[in-house]
Every structure is written in C-alpha cells, then in structure tokens.
Short mmCIF file of C-alpha atoms in Angstrom, two decimals:
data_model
loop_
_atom_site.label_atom_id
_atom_site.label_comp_id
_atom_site.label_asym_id
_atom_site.label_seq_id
_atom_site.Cartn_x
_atom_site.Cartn_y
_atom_site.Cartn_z
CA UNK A 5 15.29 153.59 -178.26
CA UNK A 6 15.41 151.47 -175.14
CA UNK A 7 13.58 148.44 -174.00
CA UNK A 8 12.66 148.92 -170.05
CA UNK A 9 10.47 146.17 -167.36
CA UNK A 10 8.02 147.50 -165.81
CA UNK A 11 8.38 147.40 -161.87
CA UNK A 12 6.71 148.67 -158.75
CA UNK A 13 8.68 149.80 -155.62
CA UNK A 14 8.85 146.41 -152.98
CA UNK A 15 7.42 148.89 -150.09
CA UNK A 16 3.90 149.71 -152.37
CA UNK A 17 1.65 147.77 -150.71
CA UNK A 18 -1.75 149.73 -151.20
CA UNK A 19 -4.25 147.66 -152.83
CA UNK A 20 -4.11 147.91 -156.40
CA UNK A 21 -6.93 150.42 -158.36
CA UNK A 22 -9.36 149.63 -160.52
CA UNK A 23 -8.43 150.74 -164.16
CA UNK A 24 -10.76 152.44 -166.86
CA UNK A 25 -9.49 153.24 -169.70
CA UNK A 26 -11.46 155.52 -172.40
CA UNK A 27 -10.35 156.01 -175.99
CA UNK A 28 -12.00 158.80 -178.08
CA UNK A 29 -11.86 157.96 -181.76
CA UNK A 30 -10.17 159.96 -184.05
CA UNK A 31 -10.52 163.29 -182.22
CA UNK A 32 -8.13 165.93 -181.88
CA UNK A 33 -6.14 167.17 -178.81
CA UNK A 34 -7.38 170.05 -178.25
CA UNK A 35 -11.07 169.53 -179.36
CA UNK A 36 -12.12 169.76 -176.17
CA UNK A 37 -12.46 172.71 -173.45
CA UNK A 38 -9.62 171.38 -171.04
CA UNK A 39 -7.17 171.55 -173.90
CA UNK A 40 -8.41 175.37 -174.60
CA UNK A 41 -10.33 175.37 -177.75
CA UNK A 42 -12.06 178.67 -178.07
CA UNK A 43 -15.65 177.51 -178.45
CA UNK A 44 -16.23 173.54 -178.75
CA UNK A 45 -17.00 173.06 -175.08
CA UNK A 46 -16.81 168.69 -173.42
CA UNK A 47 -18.28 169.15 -170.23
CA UNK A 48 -17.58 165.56 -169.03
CA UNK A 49 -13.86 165.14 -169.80
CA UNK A 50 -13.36 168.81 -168.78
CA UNK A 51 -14.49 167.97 -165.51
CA UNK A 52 -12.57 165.06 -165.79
CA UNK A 53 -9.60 167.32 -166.33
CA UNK A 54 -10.69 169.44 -163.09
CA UNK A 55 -10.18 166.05 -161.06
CA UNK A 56 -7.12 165.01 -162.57
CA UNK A 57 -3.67 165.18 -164.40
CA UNK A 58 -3.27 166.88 -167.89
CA UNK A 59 -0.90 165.85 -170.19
CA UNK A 60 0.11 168.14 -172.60
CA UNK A 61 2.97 166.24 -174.57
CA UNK A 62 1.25 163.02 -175.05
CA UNK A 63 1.25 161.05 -178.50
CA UNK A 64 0.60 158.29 -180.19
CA UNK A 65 2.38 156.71 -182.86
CA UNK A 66 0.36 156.34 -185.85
CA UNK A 67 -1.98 158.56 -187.20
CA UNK A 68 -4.39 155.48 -188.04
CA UNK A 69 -6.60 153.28 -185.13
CA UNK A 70 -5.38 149.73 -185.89
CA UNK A 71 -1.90 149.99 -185.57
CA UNK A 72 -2.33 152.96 -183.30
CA UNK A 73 -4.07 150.91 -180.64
CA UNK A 74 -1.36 147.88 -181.02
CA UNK A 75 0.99 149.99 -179.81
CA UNK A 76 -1.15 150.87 -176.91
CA UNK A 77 -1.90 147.23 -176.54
CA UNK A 78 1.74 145.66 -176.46
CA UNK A 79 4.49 148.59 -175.80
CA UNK A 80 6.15 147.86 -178.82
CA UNK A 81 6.46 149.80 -182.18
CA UNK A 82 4.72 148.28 -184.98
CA UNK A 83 8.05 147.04 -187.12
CA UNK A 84 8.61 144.54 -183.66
CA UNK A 85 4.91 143.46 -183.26
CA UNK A 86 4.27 142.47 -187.25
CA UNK A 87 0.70 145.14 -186.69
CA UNK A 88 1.36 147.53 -189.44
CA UNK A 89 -1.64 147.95 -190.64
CA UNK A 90 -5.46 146.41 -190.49
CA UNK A 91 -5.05 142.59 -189.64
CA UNK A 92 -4.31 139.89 -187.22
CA UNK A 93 -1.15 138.45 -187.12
CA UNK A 94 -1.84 134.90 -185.47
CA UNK A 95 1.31 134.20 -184.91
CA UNK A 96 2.30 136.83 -182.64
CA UNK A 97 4.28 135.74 -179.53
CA UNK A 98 4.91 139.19 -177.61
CA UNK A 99 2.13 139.52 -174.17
CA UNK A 100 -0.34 142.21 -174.63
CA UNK A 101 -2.57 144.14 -171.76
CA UNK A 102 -5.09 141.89 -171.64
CA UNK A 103 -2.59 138.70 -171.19
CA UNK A 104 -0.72 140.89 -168.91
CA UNK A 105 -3.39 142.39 -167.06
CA UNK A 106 -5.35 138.77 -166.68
CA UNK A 107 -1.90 137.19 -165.29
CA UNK A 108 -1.81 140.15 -162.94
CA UNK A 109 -5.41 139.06 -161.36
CA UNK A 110 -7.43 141.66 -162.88
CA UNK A 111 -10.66 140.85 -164.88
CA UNK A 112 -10.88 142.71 -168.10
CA UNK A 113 -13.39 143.28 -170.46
CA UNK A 114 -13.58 145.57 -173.63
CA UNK A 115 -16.63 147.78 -175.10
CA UNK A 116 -16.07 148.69 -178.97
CA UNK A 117 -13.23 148.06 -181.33
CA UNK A 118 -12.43 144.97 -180.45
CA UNK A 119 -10.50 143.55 -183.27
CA UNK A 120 -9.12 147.01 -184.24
CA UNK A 121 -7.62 146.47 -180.72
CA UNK A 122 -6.17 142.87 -180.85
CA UNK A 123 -2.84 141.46 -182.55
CA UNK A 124 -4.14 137.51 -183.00
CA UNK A 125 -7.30 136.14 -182.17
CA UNK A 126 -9.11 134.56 -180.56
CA UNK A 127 -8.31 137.81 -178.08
CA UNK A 128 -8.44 136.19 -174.43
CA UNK A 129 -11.20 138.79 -173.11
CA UNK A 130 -12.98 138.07 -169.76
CA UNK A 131 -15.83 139.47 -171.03
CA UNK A 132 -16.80 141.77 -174.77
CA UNK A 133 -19.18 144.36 -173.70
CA UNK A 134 -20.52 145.10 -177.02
CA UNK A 135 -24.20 143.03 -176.21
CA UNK A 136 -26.75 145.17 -173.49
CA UNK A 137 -28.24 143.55 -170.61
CA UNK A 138 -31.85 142.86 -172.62
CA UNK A 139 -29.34 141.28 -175.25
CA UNK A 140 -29.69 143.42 -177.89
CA UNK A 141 -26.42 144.73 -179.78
CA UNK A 142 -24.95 148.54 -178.60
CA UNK A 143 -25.26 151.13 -181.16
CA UNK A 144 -21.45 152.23 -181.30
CA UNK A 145 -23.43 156.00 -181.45
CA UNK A 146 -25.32 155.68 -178.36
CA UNK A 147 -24.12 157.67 -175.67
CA UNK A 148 -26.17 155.80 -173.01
CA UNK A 149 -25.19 152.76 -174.05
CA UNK A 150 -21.16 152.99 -173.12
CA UNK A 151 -22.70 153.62 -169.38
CA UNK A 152 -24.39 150.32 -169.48
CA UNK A 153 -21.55 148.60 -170.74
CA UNK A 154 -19.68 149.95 -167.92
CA UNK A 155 -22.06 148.71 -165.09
CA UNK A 156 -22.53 145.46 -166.56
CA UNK A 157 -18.12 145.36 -166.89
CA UNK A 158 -18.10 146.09 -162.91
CA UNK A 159 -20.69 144.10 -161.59
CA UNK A 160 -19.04 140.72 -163.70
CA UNK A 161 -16.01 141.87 -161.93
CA UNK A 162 -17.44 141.57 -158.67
CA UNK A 163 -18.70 138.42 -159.26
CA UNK A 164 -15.52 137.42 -160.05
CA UNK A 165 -13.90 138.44 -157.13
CA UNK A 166 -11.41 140.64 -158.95
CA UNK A 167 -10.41 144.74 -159.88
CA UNK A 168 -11.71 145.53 -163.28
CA UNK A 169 -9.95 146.80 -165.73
CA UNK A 170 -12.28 148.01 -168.66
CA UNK A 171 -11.09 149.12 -171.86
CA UNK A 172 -13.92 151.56 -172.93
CA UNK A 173 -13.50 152.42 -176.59
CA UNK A 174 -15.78 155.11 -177.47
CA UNK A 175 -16.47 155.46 -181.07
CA UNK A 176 -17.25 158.88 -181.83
CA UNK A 177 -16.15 161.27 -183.29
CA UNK A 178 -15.31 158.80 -186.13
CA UNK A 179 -17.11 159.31 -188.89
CA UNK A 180 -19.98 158.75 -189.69
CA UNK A 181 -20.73 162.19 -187.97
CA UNK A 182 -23.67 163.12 -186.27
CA UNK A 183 -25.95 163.57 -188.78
CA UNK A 184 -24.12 163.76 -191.46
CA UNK A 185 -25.34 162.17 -195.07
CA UNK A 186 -23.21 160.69 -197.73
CA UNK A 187 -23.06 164.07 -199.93
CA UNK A 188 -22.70 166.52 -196.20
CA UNK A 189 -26.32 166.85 -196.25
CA UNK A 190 -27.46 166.93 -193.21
CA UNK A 191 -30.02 164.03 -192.35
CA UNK A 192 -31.89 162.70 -189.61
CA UNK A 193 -30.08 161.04 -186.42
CA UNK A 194 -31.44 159.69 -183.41
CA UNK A 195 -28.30 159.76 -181.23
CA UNK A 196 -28.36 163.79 -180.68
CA UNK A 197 -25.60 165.11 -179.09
CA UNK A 198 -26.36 167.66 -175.99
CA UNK A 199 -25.14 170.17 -178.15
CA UNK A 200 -25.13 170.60 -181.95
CA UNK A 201 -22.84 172.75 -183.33
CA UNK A 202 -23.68 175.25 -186.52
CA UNK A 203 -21.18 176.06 -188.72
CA UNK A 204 -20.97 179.62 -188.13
CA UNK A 205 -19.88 178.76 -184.41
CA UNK A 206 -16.62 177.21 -185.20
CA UNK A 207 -12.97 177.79 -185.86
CA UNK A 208 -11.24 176.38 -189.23
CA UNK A 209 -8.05 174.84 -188.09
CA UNK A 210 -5.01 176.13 -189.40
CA UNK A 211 -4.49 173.03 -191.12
CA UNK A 212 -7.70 173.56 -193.50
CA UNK A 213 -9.14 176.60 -195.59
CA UNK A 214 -12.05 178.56 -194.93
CA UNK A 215 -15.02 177.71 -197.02
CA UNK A 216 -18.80 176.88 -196.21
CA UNK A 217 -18.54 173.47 -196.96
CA UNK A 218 -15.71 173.04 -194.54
CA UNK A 219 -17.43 174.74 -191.87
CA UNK A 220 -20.64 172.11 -192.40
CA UNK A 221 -18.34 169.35 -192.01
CA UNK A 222 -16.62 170.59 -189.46
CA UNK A 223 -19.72 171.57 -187.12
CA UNK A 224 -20.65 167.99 -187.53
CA UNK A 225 -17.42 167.07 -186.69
CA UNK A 226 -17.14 168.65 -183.16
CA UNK A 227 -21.31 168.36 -182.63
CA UNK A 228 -19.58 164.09 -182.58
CA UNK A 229 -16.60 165.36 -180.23
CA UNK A 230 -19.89 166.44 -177.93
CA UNK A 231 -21.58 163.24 -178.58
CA UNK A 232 -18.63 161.40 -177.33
CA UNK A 233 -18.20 163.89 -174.54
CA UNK A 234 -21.53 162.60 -173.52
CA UNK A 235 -20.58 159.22 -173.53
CA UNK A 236 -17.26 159.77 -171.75
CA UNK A 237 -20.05 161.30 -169.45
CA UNK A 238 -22.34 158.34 -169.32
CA UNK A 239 -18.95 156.26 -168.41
CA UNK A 240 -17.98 158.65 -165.55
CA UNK A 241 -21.39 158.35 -163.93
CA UNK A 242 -21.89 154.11 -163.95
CA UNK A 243 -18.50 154.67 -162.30
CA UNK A 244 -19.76 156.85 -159.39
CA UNK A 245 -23.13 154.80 -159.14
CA UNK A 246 -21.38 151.71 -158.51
CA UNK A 247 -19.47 153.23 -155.56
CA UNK A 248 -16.04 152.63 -157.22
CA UNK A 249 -14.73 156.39 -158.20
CA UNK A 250 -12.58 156.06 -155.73
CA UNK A 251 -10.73 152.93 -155.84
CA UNK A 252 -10.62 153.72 -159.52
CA UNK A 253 -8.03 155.09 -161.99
CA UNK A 254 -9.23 156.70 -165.16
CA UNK A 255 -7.68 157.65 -168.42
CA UNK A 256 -8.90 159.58 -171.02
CA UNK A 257 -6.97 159.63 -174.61
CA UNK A 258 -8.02 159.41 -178.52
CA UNK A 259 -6.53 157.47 -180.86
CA UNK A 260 -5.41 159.34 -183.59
CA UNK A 261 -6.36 163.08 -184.94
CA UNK A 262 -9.30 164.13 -186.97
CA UNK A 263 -10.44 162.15 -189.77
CA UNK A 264 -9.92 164.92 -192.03
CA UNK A 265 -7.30 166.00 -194.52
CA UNK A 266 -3.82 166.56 -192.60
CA UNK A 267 -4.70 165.16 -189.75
CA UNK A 268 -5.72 161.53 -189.95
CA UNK A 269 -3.40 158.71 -191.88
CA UNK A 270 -0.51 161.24 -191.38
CA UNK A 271 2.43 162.03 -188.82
CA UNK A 272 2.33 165.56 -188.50
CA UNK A 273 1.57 167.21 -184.92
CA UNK A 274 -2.22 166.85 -184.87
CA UNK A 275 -2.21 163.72 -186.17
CA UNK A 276 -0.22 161.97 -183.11
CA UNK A 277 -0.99 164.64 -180.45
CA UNK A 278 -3.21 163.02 -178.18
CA UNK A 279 -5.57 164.22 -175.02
CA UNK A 280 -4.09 162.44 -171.91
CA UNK A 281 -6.21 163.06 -168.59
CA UNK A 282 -5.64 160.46 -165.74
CA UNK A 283 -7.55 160.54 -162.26
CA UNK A 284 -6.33 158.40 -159.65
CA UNK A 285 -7.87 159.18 -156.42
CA UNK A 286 -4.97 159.90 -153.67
CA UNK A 287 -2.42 159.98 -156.34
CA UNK A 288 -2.53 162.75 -159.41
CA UNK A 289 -3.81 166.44 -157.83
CA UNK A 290 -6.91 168.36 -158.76
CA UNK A 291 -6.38 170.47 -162.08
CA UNK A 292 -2.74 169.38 -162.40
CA UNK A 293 -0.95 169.26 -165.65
CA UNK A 294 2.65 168.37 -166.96
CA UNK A 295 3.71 170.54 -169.62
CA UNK A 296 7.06 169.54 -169.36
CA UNK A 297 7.48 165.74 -170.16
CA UNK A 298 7.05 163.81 -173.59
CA UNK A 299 5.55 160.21 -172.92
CA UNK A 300 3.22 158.31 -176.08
CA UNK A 301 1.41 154.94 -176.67
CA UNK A 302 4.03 152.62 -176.86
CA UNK A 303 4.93 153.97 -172.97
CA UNK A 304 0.56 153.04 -172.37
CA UNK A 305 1.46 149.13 -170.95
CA UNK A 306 4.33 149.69 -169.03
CA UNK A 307 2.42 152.72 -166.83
CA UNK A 308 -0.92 150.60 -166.76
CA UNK A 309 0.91 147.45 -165.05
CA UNK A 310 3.09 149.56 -162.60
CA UNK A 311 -0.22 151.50 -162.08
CA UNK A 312 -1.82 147.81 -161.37
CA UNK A 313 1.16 146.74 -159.31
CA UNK A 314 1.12 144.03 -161.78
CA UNK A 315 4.82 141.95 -161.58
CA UNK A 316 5.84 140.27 -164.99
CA UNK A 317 8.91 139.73 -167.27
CA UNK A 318 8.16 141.20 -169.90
CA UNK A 319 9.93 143.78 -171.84
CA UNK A 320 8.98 146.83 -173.71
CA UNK A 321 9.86 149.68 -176.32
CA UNK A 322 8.39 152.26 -174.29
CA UNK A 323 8.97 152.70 -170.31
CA UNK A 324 6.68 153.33 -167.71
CA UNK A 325 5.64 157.33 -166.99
CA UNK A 326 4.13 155.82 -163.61
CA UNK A 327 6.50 158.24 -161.62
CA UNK A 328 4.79 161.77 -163.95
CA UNK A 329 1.38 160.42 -162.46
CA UNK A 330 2.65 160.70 -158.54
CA UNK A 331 4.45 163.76 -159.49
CA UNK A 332 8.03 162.69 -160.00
CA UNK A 333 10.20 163.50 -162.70
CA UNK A 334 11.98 161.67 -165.69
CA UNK A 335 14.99 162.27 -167.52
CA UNK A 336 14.73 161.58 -171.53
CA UNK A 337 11.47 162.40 -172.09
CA UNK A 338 12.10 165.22 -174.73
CA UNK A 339 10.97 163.21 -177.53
CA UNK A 340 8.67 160.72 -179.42
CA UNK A 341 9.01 158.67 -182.48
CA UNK A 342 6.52 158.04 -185.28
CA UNK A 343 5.76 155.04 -187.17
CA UNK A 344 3.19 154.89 -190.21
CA UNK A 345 3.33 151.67 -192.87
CA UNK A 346 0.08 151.14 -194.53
CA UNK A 347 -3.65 152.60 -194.31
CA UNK A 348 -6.93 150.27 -194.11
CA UNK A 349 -6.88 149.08 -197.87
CA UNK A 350 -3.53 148.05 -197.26
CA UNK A 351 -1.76 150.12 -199.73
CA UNK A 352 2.05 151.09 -198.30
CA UNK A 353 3.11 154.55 -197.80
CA UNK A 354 5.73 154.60 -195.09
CA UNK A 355 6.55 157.53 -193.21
CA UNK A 356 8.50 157.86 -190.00
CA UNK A 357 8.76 160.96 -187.63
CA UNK A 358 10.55 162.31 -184.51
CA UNK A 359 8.92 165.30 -182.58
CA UNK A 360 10.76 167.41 -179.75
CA UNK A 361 8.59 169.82 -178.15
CA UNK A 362 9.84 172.34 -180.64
CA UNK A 363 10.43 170.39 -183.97
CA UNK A 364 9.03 167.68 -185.67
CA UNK A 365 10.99 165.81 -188.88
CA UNK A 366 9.37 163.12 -191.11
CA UNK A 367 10.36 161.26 -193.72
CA UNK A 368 8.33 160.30 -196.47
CA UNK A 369 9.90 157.18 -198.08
CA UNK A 370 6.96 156.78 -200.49
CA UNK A 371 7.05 160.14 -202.02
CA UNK A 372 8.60 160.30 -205.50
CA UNK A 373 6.73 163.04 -207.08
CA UNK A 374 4.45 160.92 -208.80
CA UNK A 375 3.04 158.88 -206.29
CA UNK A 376 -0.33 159.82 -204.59
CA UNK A 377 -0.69 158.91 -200.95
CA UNK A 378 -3.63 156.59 -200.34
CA UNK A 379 -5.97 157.81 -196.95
CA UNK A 380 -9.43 157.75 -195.90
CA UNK A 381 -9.57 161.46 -195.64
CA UNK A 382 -9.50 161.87 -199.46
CA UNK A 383 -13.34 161.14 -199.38
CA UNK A 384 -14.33 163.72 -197.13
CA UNK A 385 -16.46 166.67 -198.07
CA UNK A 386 -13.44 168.75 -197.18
CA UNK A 387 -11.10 166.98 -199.30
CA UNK A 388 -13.37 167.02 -201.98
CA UNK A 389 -13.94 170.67 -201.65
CA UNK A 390 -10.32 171.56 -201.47
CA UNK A 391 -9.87 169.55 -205.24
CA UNK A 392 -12.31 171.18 -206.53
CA UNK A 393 -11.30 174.97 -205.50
CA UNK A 394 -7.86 173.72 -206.46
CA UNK A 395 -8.27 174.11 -210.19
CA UNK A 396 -8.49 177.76 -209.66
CA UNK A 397 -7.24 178.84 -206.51
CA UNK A 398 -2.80 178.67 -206.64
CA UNK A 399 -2.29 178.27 -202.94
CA UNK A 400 -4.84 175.19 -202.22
CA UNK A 401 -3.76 173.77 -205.68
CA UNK A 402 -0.10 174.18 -203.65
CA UNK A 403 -1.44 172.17 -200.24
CA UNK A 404 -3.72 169.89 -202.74
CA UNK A 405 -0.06 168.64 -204.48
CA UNK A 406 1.58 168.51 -201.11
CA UNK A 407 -1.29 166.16 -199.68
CA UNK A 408 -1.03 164.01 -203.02
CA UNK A 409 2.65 163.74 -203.38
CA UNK A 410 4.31 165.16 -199.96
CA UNK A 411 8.19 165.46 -200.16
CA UNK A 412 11.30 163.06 -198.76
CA UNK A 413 11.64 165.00 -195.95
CA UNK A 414 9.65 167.45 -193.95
CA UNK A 415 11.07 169.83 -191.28
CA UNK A 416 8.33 171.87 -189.27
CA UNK A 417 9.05 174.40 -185.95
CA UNK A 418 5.57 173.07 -184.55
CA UNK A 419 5.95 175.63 -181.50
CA UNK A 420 5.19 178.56 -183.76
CA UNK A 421 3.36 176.18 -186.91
CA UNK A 422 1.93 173.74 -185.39
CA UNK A 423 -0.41 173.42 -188.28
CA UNK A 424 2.97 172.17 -190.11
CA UNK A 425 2.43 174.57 -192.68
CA UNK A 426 5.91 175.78 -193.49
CA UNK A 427 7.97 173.14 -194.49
CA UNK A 428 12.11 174.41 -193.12
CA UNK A 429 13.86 171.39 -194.87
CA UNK A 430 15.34 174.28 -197.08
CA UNK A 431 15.95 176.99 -194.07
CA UNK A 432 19.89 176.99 -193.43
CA UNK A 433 19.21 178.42 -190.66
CA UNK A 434 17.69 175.32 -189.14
CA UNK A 435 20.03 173.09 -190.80
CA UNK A 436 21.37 172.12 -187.39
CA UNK A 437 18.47 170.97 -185.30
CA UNK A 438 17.29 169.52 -188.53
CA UNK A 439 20.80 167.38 -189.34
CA UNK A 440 20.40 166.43 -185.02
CA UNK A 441 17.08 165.02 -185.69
CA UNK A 442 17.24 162.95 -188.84
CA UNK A 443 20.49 161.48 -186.97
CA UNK A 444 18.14 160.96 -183.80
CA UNK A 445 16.03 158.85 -185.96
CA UNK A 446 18.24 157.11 -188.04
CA UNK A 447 19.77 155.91 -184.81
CA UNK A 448 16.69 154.86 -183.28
CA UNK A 449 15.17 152.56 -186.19
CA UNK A 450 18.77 151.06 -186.82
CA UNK A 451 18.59 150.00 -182.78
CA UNK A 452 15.00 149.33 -182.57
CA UNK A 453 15.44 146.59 -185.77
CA UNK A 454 12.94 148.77 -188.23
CA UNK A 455 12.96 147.72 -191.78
CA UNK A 456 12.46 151.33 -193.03
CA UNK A 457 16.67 151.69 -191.40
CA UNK A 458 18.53 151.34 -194.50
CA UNK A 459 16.02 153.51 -196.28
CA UNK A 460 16.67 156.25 -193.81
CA UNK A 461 20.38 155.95 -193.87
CA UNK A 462 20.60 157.85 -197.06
CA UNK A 463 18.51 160.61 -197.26
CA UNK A 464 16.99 161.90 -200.40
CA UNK A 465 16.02 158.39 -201.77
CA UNK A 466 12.47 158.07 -202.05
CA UNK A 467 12.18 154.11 -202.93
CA UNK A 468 8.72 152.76 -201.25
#
C-alpha cells in the first residue's frame, strides 16, 4: 500500500488530449477478439486494440459495479472512501474525477450509470448525457444511441471552450441480455446486435458446466458483448466525425466479470480481470501490449489527471501507470489487491484478495460453513440449472456447496487454473508463496486502515 500525487513532468507542454472513457458492463476480459477468445468476435474494440495499447494485467477491485466504479472514480479503496456497497455517502470529503477533472479545465459529462458512478450527490456533472437531442430518454440498449450522446458531449464542449472528457458507460452486456425472457426463453428485442450468437457456437468457460441451458444463456450473453461492441462502435465513429480522433485519448475497460455464477459478486481472476485498451494518438504504438505490468482501478485517477496534465494536491491509494502508456517502465507493479463488502441488497459478505501474475489468495471472512453467500448471479438460468443437476450429479453438488458456503481461505495457481478451480490452501507444496501472500495482505489492510485488518490477522476465524 502506498498513497502517491499525481504529477506531470515541468517540460510537458503539449496541449492536453481530449479524454473518452468507455466502460463495458459486466463483461469479461477476454470476451472479446483482441483478448483471444476462440469464436466471440468485437469488431469495434478489436480495432480499437489494432490502434492502441493492450493491457493484459489490468483489474479492478470489486467484482460488483457500484463500488467497482468508486474506486475508478476517487483512487481510493472502498474501506477509505465509506462506498462499500450501493449508496451515496453525502458526507464524503475525498475529490473525485469529475471535481478533479472540472478544477483541471476540462468539461465533463457522463452517459449511463450515473449514480452507480457517484459517492454523494448532487454529482457536479457539466452535463448528464442520458436525454437525446429530440429530448426523448436513451434506451441504455441502444447501440446508436451512445454515438449521439457522444456528439452532443463534444459539441457542449466546444461551446464551452474546453477539452471534453466523457465518461461513456455502456450498459451491455448486463443483463437483461439480448433477448432474453424471464424463464431463458428467448423473446422479441428490438436492439439486435450485428451478430447473434447460437448456442452451439460457443465455448463453456471453465468456470461453468456444460449443459444446454448454459449454452442458451450464454449465447445471449456474448450476442450482448456484440451489442455493446456495437456501441463501443457507434462511440468510436461520433469521435472521428467530429474531427477529434486525434487530439483524443480513449480507454476501453469493463467493470466487473460476467454476471454469472463465479464470476460476478466474487474476487476470483475473472471476476476482477478487466479489458484495458488505451489509444492516444502520438503516444501508445499500433497493436502494442504490456504483458508485463500489474496496474487496476484504484491506479484509473491518478493516470487520467497526469494523462490531462491536470496539477492538484490530492492524494491517492493507487499511483499513476501514465509512464506504461508512453512506454516506460515501473517497479512494484507485480500485484493487485481486492476488496469486496456487501452486494446490491446490502447483505455483508466480506472477502479480500491479492493476485500476482501467478497466484491469487482470498479470504472469505463470511464463510462459516453455514452461511450462504448472497449475489445476483444466484438467479440466473445457469445458477438455477447447476441446483437443480446438483441433487444428482456429485461434482456440481461439490462447486454448488463451494458457491453457497466458500471456505476461509482460498489459494489458486491462476497461471495454469485460471478458472480457480483447484483450491491449493491444503498443497504443502505451495505453503510458501501461500504464507508470502496472506502476509502481503495482512500488511497492506493493516497500512491502508481497512476494518477487515484484525480479522485477517488470525487466520482461520471466519467471524462476518
């Protein structure tokens, strides 16, 4: 842990970009082609990706939007922010990106999630882009409509007199999915993707179980990753139209992992791991990618205001990866932490969670064998198909209790399982890296002032 300001060198003096920033929600990493998956193909953010840097260590902190997208917001965990789960806190004193951002000169406005994405309100927006041009409200599922947001965002910032910096939040693939009904039926939608996927096309993640009622969900699932592939496409385009692709950065990045079971409300690899493409004309290189470097959400502010060339005193959990984007390199960047308190209905299941490139530990502080973890994901068509096999099928009845009740401590090599499938608390032969971890953490939410420190401190006790 270590609080950093965020600076630009004295001798910078090109003129600052304008920023637009686009946030997927709840999609996986590598649900799109520029992240290799073998047949769900995003045109637009590949392309994207063509143009720009790759990130392929990127995370963010919670596997849940509201308190995932504070941490984007203010570069600060949740336990120093008071945003652990889905409210306001009104008295919150820290600056946030739009506070920061306006101070800095820039004009900001937001398109979608706009509470989800603010600490008190009311949230000192230039402008909400969530009302069209003829007046009428924007269907969160209309593709078209997030490239009208975007031209009306620029052209206020013109008349301003000021760069832009638009916070874009797109809001597929959350559910519901593209035409998906209540029961998985499939029903009519009028927001069709440019490609709809059929269940026979796709992969089951490793994470999940084969079954046809997985495979339904699941082609709805990515035929939404499309859908907000088109939008990101829609975006990219009112960009170049308005003549500012150029003087422009862009960043690409979800919020979270699938909203299905092991993946969304948790902390394990594909929960947290994150898409991260930026293009900044005459800084990042065609196709590039950093496969080397860890950097997450709570590092987001700190690298947008150096980015901006945006001076301010403010301090931060996370430190600016402004130096990855032009190509430098960083030392201690070989790790992220992750924070989870509580999901949407408020109900408290803390878990935290440091990843390495190789290893990931968590600690469930909730779990005492007869607790069942409260998530969203439970009322999936997956989930429910998995509880039903359950009752007479050993090994999902085995992931079925682990998703219920979970254990104190989980230990997983997510080089060769990232799918966090075998659980190496028990392996003495990775009783090392495992003891180096839990140490790692216990340090870091003793000096970062987390309430879940004590807790942590003696391992093996389960008390919520």
């Amino acid at each position: 842990f270590a609080t950093a300001t965020a600076s630009i060198a004295a001798d910078d003096t090109r003129n600052p970009p304008n920023l637009v920033l686009m946030i997927a929600d709840d999609m996986n990493w590598d649900d799109c082609g520029a992240y290799g998956h073998p047949s769900v193909r995003t045109p637009n953010i590949d392309k994207l990706a063509s143009q720009g840097l790759r990130y392929h260590h990127a995370h963010v902190q919670a596997g849940s939007c509201y308190p995932s997208r504070n941490v984007l917001f203010s570069g600060r965990y949740s336990h120093n922010t008071g945003v652990e789960g889905f409210y306001q806190v009104p008295t919150a004193g820290h600056p946030t990106l739009t506070t920061l951002m306006k101070n800095g000169g820039y004009f900001t406005a937001i398109r979608g999630k706009v509470t989800h994405s603010t600490p008190y309100h009311p949230y000192p927006w230039d402008l909400v882009l969530d009302t069209l041009a003829d007046g009428s409200k924007a269907h969160v599922k209309d593709p078209a409509s997030y490239g009208e947001s975007t031209r009306l965002g620029i052209q206020a910032a013109r008349k301003s007199g000021k760069p832009f910096c638009l916070m874009i939040n797109v809001a597929d693939p959350h559910k519901p999915f593209y035409a998906q009904g209540k029961k998985g039926e499939t029903v009519a939608d009028r927001f069709v993707p440019s490609r709809v996927f059929q269940p026979r096309e796709v992969p089951i993640p490793g994470f999940l179980f084969e079954d046809p009622v997985v495979r339904q969900e699941l082609a709805q699932y990515y035929s939404t990753v499309r859908r907000s592939d088109d939008a990101v496409g829609s975006i990219l385009k009112a960009l170049d139209q308005a003549g500012e692709r150029d003087s422009t950065c862009v960043m690409f990045l979800s919020d979270h992992g699938m909203p299905l079971p092991f993946a969304k409300t948790q902390l394990y690899h594909h929960s947290t791991h994150t898409p991260l493409i930026i293009r900044w004309p005459g800084v990042t290189q065609p196709a590039s990618r950093d496969s080397t470097h860890m950097v997450s959400a709570v590092d987001f502010l700190p690298t947008l205001l150096d980015v901006a060339q945006v001076r301010h005193g403010a301090t931060f959990d996370g430190r600016s990866f402004e130096p990855l984007i032009r190509g430098k390199k960083q030392e201690g960047r070989d790790f992220v932490i992750k924070v989870y308190n509580e999901n949407s209905g408020a109900s408290r299941d803390p878990m935290r969670g440091i990843q390495t490139r190789k290893y990931l530990y968590l600690y469930n502080a909730w779990a005492n064998g007869e607790r069942v973890f409260a998530t969203a994901t439970s009322g999936t068509q997956t989930y429910r198909q998995m509880a039903k096999r359950a009752a007479s099928d050993p090994a999902l009845k085995q992931r079925l209790d682990h998703y219920r009740n979970r254990v104190v401590e989980e230990f997983y090599d997510v080089t060769n399982d990232p799918d966090c499938l075998v659980n190496l608390v028990t392996s003495g032969s990775h009783a090392q890296p495992l003891r180096e971890l839990r140490d790692r953490l216990a340090d870091f939410l003793a000096e970062s002032g987390d309430h879940m420190a004590p807790v942590l401190q003696q391992p093996g006790n389960a008390a919520a």
